[in-house]
Structure formats: C-alpha cells, structure tokens
C-alpha cells in the first residue's frame, strides 16, 4: 500500500468533508458498467489527527463499522493512534438490481438510492451505510416500497422485544417518546412488509452500530443519512432488499469482483463461493468465460474485505465500418461492435 504525504491526505480530507460528497457517486458513462468510484486514488487513505477508534473514523466518513474494520485488519479497532494511516473505501460494484428507487444489499450493510435524473445533470447514485437484523431477527428480502414517512416518530416496542429486554434486566416502556434516546431516531420510512419493518435513524446510544448486524430486523442509518433520504424519497418509492455478498461488474473494459463475508449464522465454503463467482463472471461476459488469473479470484474470496479487485481486461470495443447495401436510401455508416 502506498502511503501518501500528509499534504495529500489533507487534500483527501477536505475533498470529502461534505456529507453529500461522501455518499454521492456519478454513474459510469457506459450504462453497461456498474463500478462506481468516489476518489481518484485507487487506495484512499486518511491520517488521524488524534487518538481515536476505528468506529470514530467510520462515523466521520459515514462508513459502516464492519466495513472499515475489514479494510484495516492490522489497525487496532479501539485504539487508533495519532498520525496512524487508515484506509477508506473507494470503489463499489452496484448490486444487480434495477437502477431505480432504493436497493438494500444486506450482505454489505449498504444502501443504494437512485434519485430521479435531472436535466443537465449526470445520473447519480447515493450510497449509505446501515445496520441490519441480527441472526434471530433477520431482515427480510424481496421487492417492497415505502408506504409511510414519519418525522419524530414514537416507538411502540413489540411485545417480543419488550420480553427480551425484560429478560435482560432492561425493561422497556410501552411507548418511547421522540428524543435523543429513541431507537428510531428522528426519521422513519415504513416499508410495505408484514411485521412492521422500517428504515430509520438511530439514537445516540447505538450510533456506532451502523454497519453491523445488530437490529431487530429493521434498517438503521446515521442521523444525517436518514434525514437526507427522508427528504429525497416520496411514498411509493420501490425498495429492493437483496443479499449479494459477491458482486461482479465492469468499468472501462475491466472486470471487477467484490466479495463480502457471510452474515452471522450463515456459512459457505470457498468452493461454494467460487461456484457463485464463476457464474457471475460468465454472466457478466455474455455467458463466455474469460481467461483470468484464478489466483486473484481465490484471494478475493478468501480475504473478503469488500474491496473490488480487477480480474480481467478486455480489448476496447471499437467502432467498425459496416457495408450497407445501396439502393435502399442508405448512404453507408458505422456501427459500434458488440
């Protein structure tokens, strides 16, 4: 890993100081490409300015805790020393879903929101870290939609959750009023899923749990992220809830793979991961199997750090001359090769 100068790190910090810049990606010009990039640097780094923790760094850059821990396996999660270098996320492969509404890929603890295209503005996608349901309260999968939006919601804990808290010596009231200790935070999006599943904010007590598998099935977001999402999406917005721990996508004729660990309570072997990855690679290359370094693929499926890795580079597709029969009103022309 190339460690840059303090000056370069300062540029990086100033470049992503704004919340919008930290989560907004311009979609690739080629509509068939699905790899998005945040920074010009292949491996963006930051130098911490004071002793803190990796969750502190994740909070500052709106990353999930699990995500930043995976990217920094040699950094002490609870004791990052002043001037220590921390690696940040950069590239992401978009989940294999329609580029509309919201996609929740619970396998990577991350959400993708595709705002409506505006005239004169390149298509964009907003990406947010979020927490998901733990093993015994799994977040459901499938297509749904937002059916209600509530600001400053009161929380009515289900009886099952009240029993759980009572058993742990932490009884809950029948209603938790809005405020800094309300687990729903200040904004709530109600999904059309039986059981009352929500996308919501968080209270000050659990803010460092974003990007972890800790909720009772709902999707929990940072306060500023849920506020931005709440103010952007209307009722009726489609929501795709998927679990794609392995993703494959193109960017500028290079094929990338991104792999994440299994969720708690799930376990797949390396052979099973390889089988899934090979099928995705073949699908991405029009059902052909390109010649690529199998060692790079195996390494990505072993490390499972969620960082897209280049597998294969194809020749650029060029515009080829095409002979057009005369006598039919045509003057000849060029078509792009496929």
mmCIF file of C-alpha atoms in Angstrom:
data_model
loop_
_atom_site.group_PDB
_atom_site.id
_atom_site.type_symbol
_atom_site.label_atom_id
_atom_site.label_comp_id
_atom_site.label_asym_id
_atom_site.label_seq_id
_atom_site.Cartn_x
_atom_site.Cartn_y
_atom_site.Cartn_z
ATOM 1 C CA UNK A 1 0.000 0.000 0.000
ATOM 2 C CA UNK A 2 1.357 3.388 -0.963
ATOM 3 C CA UNK A 3 1.288 5.825 1.948
ATOM 4 C CA UNK A 4 0.948 9.359 0.690
ATOM 5 C CA UNK A 5 2.221 12.562 2.209
ATOM 6 C CA UNK A 6 0.380 14.482 4.905
ATOM 7 C CA UNK A 7 -0.381 17.168 2.309
ATOM 8 C CA UNK A 8 -2.091 14.655 0.033
ATOM 9 C CA UNK A 9 -4.049 13.252 2.964
ATOM 10 C CA UNK A 10 -5.199 16.752 3.858
ATOM 11 C CA UNK A 11 -6.490 17.207 0.326
ATOM 12 C CA UNK A 12 -8.449 13.997 0.662
ATOM 13 C CA UNK A 13 -9.939 15.103 3.958
ATOM 14 C CA UNK A 14 -11.062 18.433 2.592
ATOM 15 C CA UNK A 15 -12.445 16.836 -0.536
ATOM 16 C CA UNK A 16 -14.848 14.625 1.381
ATOM 17 C CA UNK A 17 -15.636 16.928 4.250
ATOM 18 C CA UNK A 18 -19.186 17.476 2.986
ATOM 19 C CA UNK A 19 -21.791 14.818 3.594
ATOM 20 C CA UNK A 20 -23.075 14.854 0.019
ATOM 21 C CA UNK A 21 -19.573 14.322 -1.375
ATOM 22 C CA UNK A 22 -19.060 11.376 0.937
ATOM 23 C CA UNK A 23 -22.063 9.467 -0.410
ATOM 24 C CA UNK A 24 -22.750 10.705 -3.942
ATOM 25 C CA UNK A 25 -21.372 8.878 -6.972
ATOM 26 C CA UNK A 26 -21.758 9.734 -10.633
ATOM 27 C CA UNK A 27 -22.862 6.671 -12.552
ATOM 28 C CA UNK A 28 -20.447 5.460 -15.270
ATOM 29 C CA UNK A 29 -20.911 6.967 -18.723
ATOM 30 C CA UNK A 30 -21.266 3.473 -20.152
ATOM 31 C CA UNK A 31 -24.651 2.208 -18.984
ATOM 32 C CA UNK A 32 -23.314 -1.358 -19.041
ATOM 33 C CA UNK A 33 -20.641 -0.503 -16.448
ATOM 34 C CA UNK A 34 -21.568 -0.978 -12.800
ATOM 35 C CA UNK A 35 -18.457 0.015 -10.830
ATOM 36 C CA UNK A 36 -18.670 3.404 -9.114
ATOM 37 C CA UNK A 37 -15.679 5.351 -7.828
ATOM 38 C CA UNK A 38 -15.544 8.025 -5.141
ATOM 39 C CA UNK A 39 -11.918 9.211 -5.129
ATOM 40 C CA UNK A 40 -9.259 9.488 -7.829
ATOM 41 C CA UNK A 41 -6.838 7.496 -5.660
ATOM 42 C CA UNK A 42 -7.073 3.731 -6.043
ATOM 43 C CA UNK A 43 -6.477 3.359 -2.289
ATOM 44 C CA UNK A 44 -7.696 6.470 -0.411
ATOM 45 C CA UNK A 45 -6.085 6.966 2.977
ATOM 46 C CA UNK A 46 -6.503 9.346 5.873
ATOM 47 C CA UNK A 47 -4.117 10.242 8.669
ATOM 48 C CA UNK A 48 -5.916 10.518 12.003
ATOM 49 C CA UNK A 49 -5.342 13.776 13.841
ATOM 50 C CA UNK A 50 -5.823 12.472 17.384
ATOM 51 C CA UNK A 51 -6.096 9.207 19.279
ATOM 52 C CA UNK A 52 -9.467 7.645 18.492
ATOM 53 C CA UNK A 53 -11.125 4.380 17.408
ATOM 54 C CA UNK A 54 -11.929 2.909 14.018
ATOM 55 C CA UNK A 55 -15.661 3.430 14.706
ATOM 56 C CA UNK A 56 -14.834 7.130 15.228
ATOM 57 C CA UNK A 57 -13.189 7.247 11.789
ATOM 58 C CA UNK A 58 -16.087 5.337 10.247
ATOM 59 C CA UNK A 59 -18.538 7.799 11.785
ATOM 60 C CA UNK A 60 -16.639 10.776 10.397
ATOM 61 C CA UNK A 61 -16.606 9.376 6.857
ATOM 62 C CA UNK A 62 -20.109 7.849 7.038
ATOM 63 C CA UNK A 63 -18.798 4.302 6.667
ATOM 64 C CA UNK A 64 -20.052 1.227 8.489
ATOM 65 C CA UNK A 65 -18.058 -0.220 11.377
ATOM 66 C CA UNK A 66 -17.737 -3.682 9.827
ATOM 67 C CA UNK A 67 -16.612 -2.127 6.547
ATOM 68 C CA UNK A 68 -13.776 -0.053 7.975
ATOM 69 C CA UNK A 69 -12.588 -2.889 10.231
ATOM 70 C CA UNK A 70 -12.322 -5.241 7.243
ATOM 71 C CA UNK A 71 -10.304 -2.666 5.287
ATOM 72 C CA UNK A 72 -7.870 -2.187 8.190
ATOM 73 C CA UNK A 73 -7.162 -5.643 9.627
ATOM 74 C CA UNK A 74 -3.834 -4.532 11.122
ATOM 75 C CA UNK A 75 -5.254 -1.472 12.895
ATOM 76 C CA UNK A 76 -6.461 -1.789 16.494
ATOM 77 C CA UNK A 77 -10.209 -1.181 16.341
ATOM 78 C CA UNK A 78 -10.336 0.512 19.733
ATOM 79 C CA UNK A 79 -7.017 2.370 19.731
ATOM 80 C CA UNK A 80 -6.039 4.222 16.576
ATOM 81 C CA UNK A 81 -3.055 6.391 17.446
ATOM 82 C CA UNK A 82 -2.488 9.955 16.284
ATOM 83 C CA UNK A 83 -0.899 10.135 12.791
ATOM 84 C CA UNK A 84 -1.772 6.491 12.070
ATOM 85 C CA UNK A 85 -2.891 5.828 8.488
ATOM 86 C CA UNK A 86 -6.397 4.409 7.976
ATOM 87 C CA UNK A 87 -7.664 3.026 4.693
ATOM 88 C CA UNK A 88 -11.058 4.186 3.419
ATOM 89 C CA UNK A 89 -13.493 2.728 0.912
ATOM 90 C CA UNK A 90 -13.404 3.880 -2.686
ATOM 91 C CA UNK A 91 -14.835 1.709 -5.451
ATOM 92 C CA UNK A 92 -18.081 -0.219 -5.134
ATOM 93 C CA UNK A 93 -19.903 -2.540 -7.501
ATOM 94 C CA UNK A 94 -23.581 -1.746 -7.800
ATOM 95 C CA UNK A 95 -25.893 -4.596 -6.767
ATOM 96 C CA UNK A 96 -27.612 -6.496 -9.558
ATOM 97 C CA UNK A 97 -30.985 -4.743 -9.268
ATOM 98 C CA UNK A 98 -32.877 -2.134 -11.317
ATOM 99 C CA UNK A 99 -31.308 1.316 -11.077
ATOM 100 C CA UNK A 100 -34.388 2.900 -9.551
ATOM 101 C CA UNK A 101 -35.589 3.705 -6.069
ATOM 102 C CA UNK A 102 -33.641 2.093 -3.230
ATOM 103 C CA UNK A 103 -31.600 -1.096 -3.098
ATOM 104 C CA UNK A 104 -30.598 -2.570 0.265
ATOM 105 C CA UNK A 105 -27.803 -5.112 -0.070
ATOM 106 C CA UNK A 106 -27.783 -6.532 3.430
ATOM 107 C CA UNK A 107 -24.687 -8.636 2.679
ATOM 108 C CA UNK A 108 -22.578 -5.455 2.616
ATOM 109 C CA UNK A 109 -24.587 -3.376 5.127
ATOM 110 C CA UNK A 110 -25.097 -0.749 2.434
ATOM 111 C CA UNK A 111 -27.923 1.034 0.672
ATOM 112 C CA UNK A 112 -28.034 2.493 -2.845
ATOM 113 C CA UNK A 113 -30.538 5.214 -3.747
ATOM 114 C CA UNK A 114 -31.015 6.233 -7.390
ATOM 115 C CA UNK A 115 -32.521 9.738 -7.454
ATOM 116 C CA UNK A 116 -34.576 10.761 -10.491
ATOM 117 C CA UNK A 117 -32.393 12.015 -13.322
ATOM 118 C CA UNK A 118 -32.310 15.792 -13.647
ATOM 119 C CA UNK A 119 -31.888 17.631 -16.919
ATOM 120 C CA UNK A 120 -28.288 18.664 -17.430
ATOM 121 C CA UNK A 121 -27.027 16.561 -14.505
ATOM 122 C CA UNK A 122 -25.264 13.216 -14.942
ATOM 123 C CA UNK A 123 -27.162 10.274 -13.399
ATOM 124 C CA UNK A 124 -26.128 9.648 -9.803
ATOM 125 C CA UNK A 125 -26.445 7.106 -7.027
ATOM 126 C CA UNK A 126 -26.314 7.799 -3.293
ATOM 127 C CA UNK A 127 -24.769 5.120 -1.098
ATOM 128 C CA UNK A 128 -25.297 4.863 2.674
ATOM 129 C CA UNK A 129 -24.069 2.542 5.407
ATOM 130 C CA UNK A 130 -26.740 0.892 7.546
ATOM 131 C CA UNK A 131 -27.237 -1.729 10.228
ATOM 132 C CA UNK A 132 -29.315 -4.868 9.665
ATOM 133 C CA UNK A 133 -31.132 -7.557 11.639
ATOM 134 C CA UNK A 134 -29.095 -9.968 13.706
ATOM 135 C CA UNK A 135 -29.265 -13.730 13.248
ATOM 136 C CA UNK A 136 -32.502 -14.249 15.193
ATOM 137 C CA UNK A 137 -34.217 -11.159 13.732
ATOM 138 C CA UNK A 138 -33.311 -11.406 10.055
ATOM 139 C CA UNK A 139 -34.041 -8.543 7.668
ATOM 140 C CA UNK A 140 -36.481 -9.809 5.001
ATOM 141 C CA UNK A 141 -35.637 -9.983 1.278
ATOM 142 C CA UNK A 142 -37.636 -9.107 -1.824
ATOM 143 C CA UNK A 143 -39.159 -6.097 -3.545
ATOM 144 C CA UNK A 144 -41.303 -3.735 -1.498
ATOM 145 C CA UNK A 145 -41.960 0.001 -1.307
ATOM 146 C CA UNK A 146 -42.177 2.927 1.085
ATOM 147 C CA UNK A 147 -45.742 3.305 2.316
ATOM 148 C CA UNK A 148 -45.349 5.944 5.034
ATOM 149 C CA UNK A 149 -42.903 8.628 6.177
ATOM 150 C CA UNK A 150 -42.840 9.857 9.787
ATOM 151 C CA UNK A 151 -40.769 12.621 11.366
ATOM 152 C CA UNK A 152 -40.012 12.394 15.096
ATOM 153 C CA UNK A 153 -41.719 9.020 15.494
ATOM 154 C CA UNK A 154 -42.643 7.497 18.837
ATOM 155 C CA UNK A 155 -41.552 3.896 19.275
ATOM 156 C CA UNK A 156 -44.060 1.269 20.377
ATOM 157 C CA UNK A 157 -41.831 -1.726 21.180
ATOM 158 C CA UNK A 158 -43.413 -5.043 20.096
ATOM 159 C CA UNK A 159 -44.217 -7.419 22.926
ATOM 160 C CA UNK A 160 -41.473 -9.814 21.777
ATOM 161 C CA UNK A 161 -38.828 -7.085 22.113
ATOM 162 C CA UNK A 162 -40.193 -5.983 25.500
ATOM 163 C CA UNK A 163 -39.937 -9.570 26.744
ATOM 164 C CA UNK A 164 -36.362 -9.806 25.513
ATOM 165 C CA UNK A 165 -35.347 -6.596 27.261
ATOM 166 C CA UNK A 166 -37.146 -7.592 30.452
ATOM 167 C CA UNK A 167 -35.287 -10.916 30.486
ATOM 168 C CA UNK A 168 -32.007 -8.989 30.217
ATOM 169 C CA UNK A 169 -32.918 -6.715 33.112
ATOM 170 C CA UNK A 170 -33.592 -3.743 30.846
ATOM 171 C CA UNK A 171 -37.385 -3.270 30.812
ATOM 172 C CA UNK A 172 -38.884 -1.012 28.155
ATOM 173 C CA UNK A 173 -41.895 1.269 28.477
ATOM 174 C CA UNK A 174 -44.934 0.674 26.299
ATOM 175 C CA UNK A 175 -44.065 3.836 24.324
ATOM 176 C CA UNK A 176 -40.705 5.558 23.832
ATOM 177 C CA UNK A 177 -41.340 9.198 23.022
ATOM 178 C CA UNK A 178 -39.318 11.112 20.384
ATOM 179 C CA UNK A 179 -35.935 12.280 21.577
ATOM 180 C CA UNK A 180 -32.199 11.528 21.546
ATOM 181 C CA UNK A 181 -32.679 8.108 23.169
ATOM 182 C CA UNK A 182 -35.455 6.932 20.832
ATOM 183 C CA UNK A 183 -34.060 3.950 18.857
ATOM 184 C CA UNK A 184 -35.944 5.089 15.725
ATOM 185 C CA UNK A 185 -34.090 8.376 15.591
ATOM 186 C CA UNK A 186 -35.733 11.458 14.109
ATOM 187 C CA UNK A 187 -36.971 9.972 10.814
ATOM 188 C CA UNK A 188 -38.714 6.763 9.797
ATOM 189 C CA UNK A 189 -39.663 5.183 6.467
ATOM 190 C CA UNK A 190 -42.260 2.424 6.767
ATOM 191 C CA UNK A 191 -41.931 -0.482 4.312
ATOM 192 C CA UNK A 192 -44.796 -2.499 2.848
ATOM 193 C CA UNK A 193 -43.531 -5.648 4.549
ATOM 194 C CA UNK A 194 -45.635 -7.645 7.047
ATOM 195 C CA UNK A 195 -44.270 -7.282 10.550
ATOM 196 C CA UNK A 196 -43.631 -3.542 10.546
ATOM 197 C CA UNK A 197 -40.161 -3.314 9.010
ATOM 198 C CA UNK A 198 -38.646 0.158 8.859
ATOM 199 C CA UNK A 199 -35.769 2.208 7.547
ATOM 200 C CA UNK A 200 -34.984 4.620 10.363
ATOM 201 C CA UNK A 201 -32.349 6.644 12.151
ATOM 202 C CA UNK A 202 -30.660 5.790 15.405
ATOM 203 C CA UNK A 203 -30.354 7.051 18.959
ATOM 204 C CA UNK A 204 -27.162 8.456 20.408
ATOM 205 C CA UNK A 205 -26.636 5.220 22.356
ATOM 206 C CA UNK A 206 -26.306 2.962 19.298
ATOM 207 C CA UNK A 207 -24.838 5.266 16.688
ATOM 208 C CA UNK A 208 -21.642 3.213 16.412
ATOM 209 C CA UNK A 209 -23.647 0.119 15.496
ATOM 210 C CA UNK A 210 -24.226 1.364 11.937
ATOM 211 C CA UNK A 211 -22.799 -1.148 9.502
ATOM 212 C CA UNK A 212 -23.292 -4.092 11.847
ATOM 213 C CA UNK A 213 -25.759 -6.964 12.244
ATOM 214 C CA UNK A 214 -27.431 -5.806 15.445
ATOM 215 C CA UNK A 215 -31.028 -4.695 14.855
ATOM 216 C CA UNK A 216 -34.352 -6.477 15.317
ATOM 217 C CA UNK A 217 -34.729 -6.719 11.551
ATOM 218 C CA UNK A 218 -35.102 -3.044 10.658
ATOM 219 C CA UNK A 219 -32.561 -0.998 8.722
ATOM 220 C CA UNK A 220 -30.787 1.608 10.865
ATOM 221 C CA UNK A 221 -28.914 4.610 9.419
ATOM 222 C CA UNK A 222 -26.755 7.519 10.568
ATOM 223 C CA UNK A 223 -28.868 10.569 11.557
ATOM 224 C CA UNK A 224 -27.698 12.786 8.673
ATOM 225 C CA UNK A 225 -28.127 9.953 6.159
ATOM 226 C CA UNK A 226 -31.705 9.117 7.096
ATOM 227 C CA UNK A 227 -32.550 12.830 7.112
ATOM 228 C CA UNK A 228 -31.211 13.199 3.557
ATOM 229 C CA UNK A 229 -33.028 10.071 2.409
ATOM 230 C CA UNK A 230 -36.285 11.075 4.134
ATOM 231 C CA UNK A 231 -36.235 14.431 2.363
ATOM 232 C CA UNK A 232 -35.473 12.844 -1.018
ATOM 233 C CA UNK A 233 -37.746 9.828 -1.442
ATOM 234 C CA UNK A 234 -41.533 10.029 -1.820
ATOM 235 C CA UNK A 235 -44.079 7.499 -0.608
ATOM 236 C CA UNK A 236 -44.337 4.747 -3.199
ATOM 237 C CA UNK A 237 -40.591 4.585 -3.886
ATOM 238 C CA UNK A 238 -39.649 0.971 -4.771
ATOM 239 C CA UNK A 239 -37.245 -0.779 -2.404
ATOM 240 C CA UNK A 240 -35.258 -3.863 -3.429
ATOM 241 C CA UNK A 241 -33.948 -5.869 -0.464
ATOM 242 C CA UNK A 242 -31.268 -8.329 -1.616
ATOM 243 C CA UNK A 243 -28.390 -10.369 -0.247
ATOM 244 C CA UNK A 244 -25.476 -10.305 -2.690
ATOM 245 C CA UNK A 245 -22.192 -10.973 -0.852
ATOM 246 C CA UNK A 246 -20.401 -11.468 -4.193
ATOM 247 C CA UNK A 247 -20.788 -8.884 -6.954
ATOM 248 C CA UNK A 248 -19.197 -8.633 -10.395
ATOM 249 C CA UNK A 249 -19.131 -5.603 -12.681
ATOM 250 C CA UNK A 250 -17.347 -3.756 -15.471
ATOM 251 C CA UNK A 251 -15.625 -0.383 -15.545
ATOM 252 C CA UNK A 252 -13.782 0.826 -18.648
ATOM 253 C CA UNK A 253 -13.434 -2.717 -20.063
ATOM 254 C CA UNK A 254 -12.033 -4.080 -16.788
ATOM 255 C CA UNK A 255 -13.997 -6.730 -14.915
ATOM 256 C CA UNK A 256 -14.023 -6.437 -11.116
ATOM 257 C CA UNK A 257 -15.174 -8.723 -8.324
ATOM 258 C CA UNK A 258 -16.233 -7.624 -4.836
ATOM 259 C CA UNK A 259 -16.681 -10.167 -2.042
ATOM 260 C CA UNK A 260 -18.032 -9.817 1.497
ATOM 261 C CA UNK A 261 -18.057 -12.265 4.430
ATOM 262 C CA UNK A 262 -21.084 -14.392 5.255
ATOM 263 C CA UNK A 263 -23.580 -12.888 7.641
ATOM 264 C CA UNK A 264 -23.778 -14.154 11.203
ATOM 265 C CA UNK A 265 -25.393 -17.580 11.321
ATOM 266 C CA UNK A 266 -24.535 -18.357 7.690
ATOM 267 C CA UNK A 267 -21.504 -20.189 6.356
ATOM 268 C CA UNK A 268 -20.481 -21.015 2.802
ATOM 269 C CA UNK A 269 -17.309 -22.811 1.784
ATOM 270 C CA UNK A 270 -14.673 -21.407 -0.540
ATOM 271 C CA UNK A 271 -15.823 -23.905 -3.182
ATOM 272 C CA UNK A 272 -19.384 -22.581 -2.916
ATOM 273 C CA UNK A 273 -18.149 -19.004 -3.198
ATOM 274 C CA UNK A 274 -16.088 -19.938 -6.258
ATOM 275 C CA UNK A 275 -19.119 -21.532 -7.882
ATOM 276 C CA UNK A 276 -21.196 -18.369 -7.346
ATOM 277 C CA UNK A 277 -18.376 -16.119 -8.556
ATOM 278 C CA UNK A 278 -17.732 -18.105 -11.736
ATOM 279 C CA UNK A 279 -21.400 -17.997 -12.675
ATOM 280 C CA UNK A 280 -21.466 -14.229 -12.156
ATOM 281 C CA UNK A 281 -18.277 -13.766 -14.201
ATOM 282 C CA UNK A 282 -19.719 -15.806 -17.046
ATOM 283 C CA UNK A 283 -22.972 -13.855 -16.920
ATOM 284 C CA UNK A 284 -21.099 -10.543 -16.984
ATOM 285 C CA UNK A 285 -19.172 -11.600 -20.105
ATOM 286 C CA UNK A 286 -22.228 -12.568 -22.190
ATOM 287 C CA UNK A 287 -22.106 -16.199 -20.994
ATOM 288 C CA UNK A 288 -18.434 -16.523 -22.007
ATOM 289 C CA UNK A 289 -15.746 -17.490 -19.529
ATOM 290 C CA UNK A 290 -12.790 -15.120 -19.974
ATOM 291 C CA UNK A 291 -9.250 -16.167 -19.240
ATOM 292 C CA UNK A 292 -8.310 -14.527 -15.953
ATOM 293 C CA UNK A 293 -5.979 -15.162 -13.017
ATOM 294 C CA UNK A 294 -7.780 -17.711 -10.853
ATOM 295 C CA UNK A 295 -5.354 -16.926 -8.040
ATOM 296 C CA UNK A 296 -6.631 -13.332 -7.866
ATOM 297 C CA UNK A 297 -10.205 -14.618 -7.682
ATOM 298 C CA UNK A 298 -9.380 -17.088 -4.914
ATOM 299 C CA UNK A 299 -7.561 -14.376 -2.959
ATOM 300 C CA UNK A 300 -10.567 -12.037 -3.190
ATOM 301 C CA UNK A 301 -12.886 -14.795 -1.980
ATOM 302 C CA UNK A 302 -10.542 -15.561 0.896
ATOM 303 C CA UNK A 303 -9.774 -12.029 2.105
ATOM 304 C CA UNK A 304 -13.423 -10.892 1.782
ATOM 305 C CA UNK A 305 -12.634 -7.245 2.507
ATOM 306 C CA UNK A 306 -15.339 -5.841 0.219
ATOM 307 C CA UNK A 307 -12.789 -4.060 -1.960
ATOM 308 C CA UNK A 308 -13.374 -4.543 -5.731
ATOM 309 C CA UNK A 309 -10.458 -6.363 -7.362
ATOM 310 C CA UNK A 310 -9.658 -6.318 -11.088
ATOM 311 C CA UNK A 311 -9.933 -9.776 -12.648
ATOM 312 C CA UNK A 312 -9.789 -9.319 -16.388
ATOM 313 C CA UNK A 313 -9.272 -6.632 -19.016
ATOM 314 C CA UNK A 314 -10.810 -6.960 -22.449
ATOM 315 C CA UNK A 315 -9.892 -5.098 -25.603
ATOM 316 C CA UNK A 316 -11.811 -1.845 -26.039
ATOM 317 C CA UNK A 317 -14.803 -2.173 -28.287
ATOM 318 C CA UNK A 318 -14.180 -0.054 -31.365
ATOM 319 C CA UNK A 319 -16.423 1.420 -33.987
ATOM 320 C CA UNK A 320 -16.266 -0.896 -37.011
ATOM 321 C CA UNK A 321 -17.119 0.016 -40.623
ATOM 322 C CA UNK A 322 -20.211 -1.769 -41.891
ATOM 323 C CA UNK A 323 -21.107 -2.200 -45.550
ATOM 324 C CA UNK A 324 -24.663 -1.102 -46.203
ATOM 325 C CA UNK A 325 -26.394 -2.240 -49.414
ATOM 326 C CA UNK A 326 -27.146 0.588 -51.804
ATOM 327 C CA UNK A 327 -30.479 1.217 -53.421
ATOM 328 C CA UNK A 328 -32.435 1.373 -50.145
ATOM 329 C CA UNK A 329 -31.988 5.024 -49.277
ATOM 330 C CA UNK A 330 -28.845 4.388 -47.225
ATOM 331 C CA UNK A 331 -25.550 6.183 -47.593
ATOM 332 C CA UNK A 332 -23.442 3.827 -45.552
ATOM 333 C CA UNK A 333 -22.310 4.326 -41.964
ATOM 334 C CA UNK A 334 -20.594 2.904 -38.875
ATOM 335 C CA UNK A 335 -21.926 0.749 -36.084
ATOM 336 C CA UNK A 336 -20.299 0.017 -32.757
ATOM 337 C CA UNK A 337 -19.008 -3.512 -32.433
ATOM 338 C CA UNK A 338 -20.609 -5.669 -29.774
#
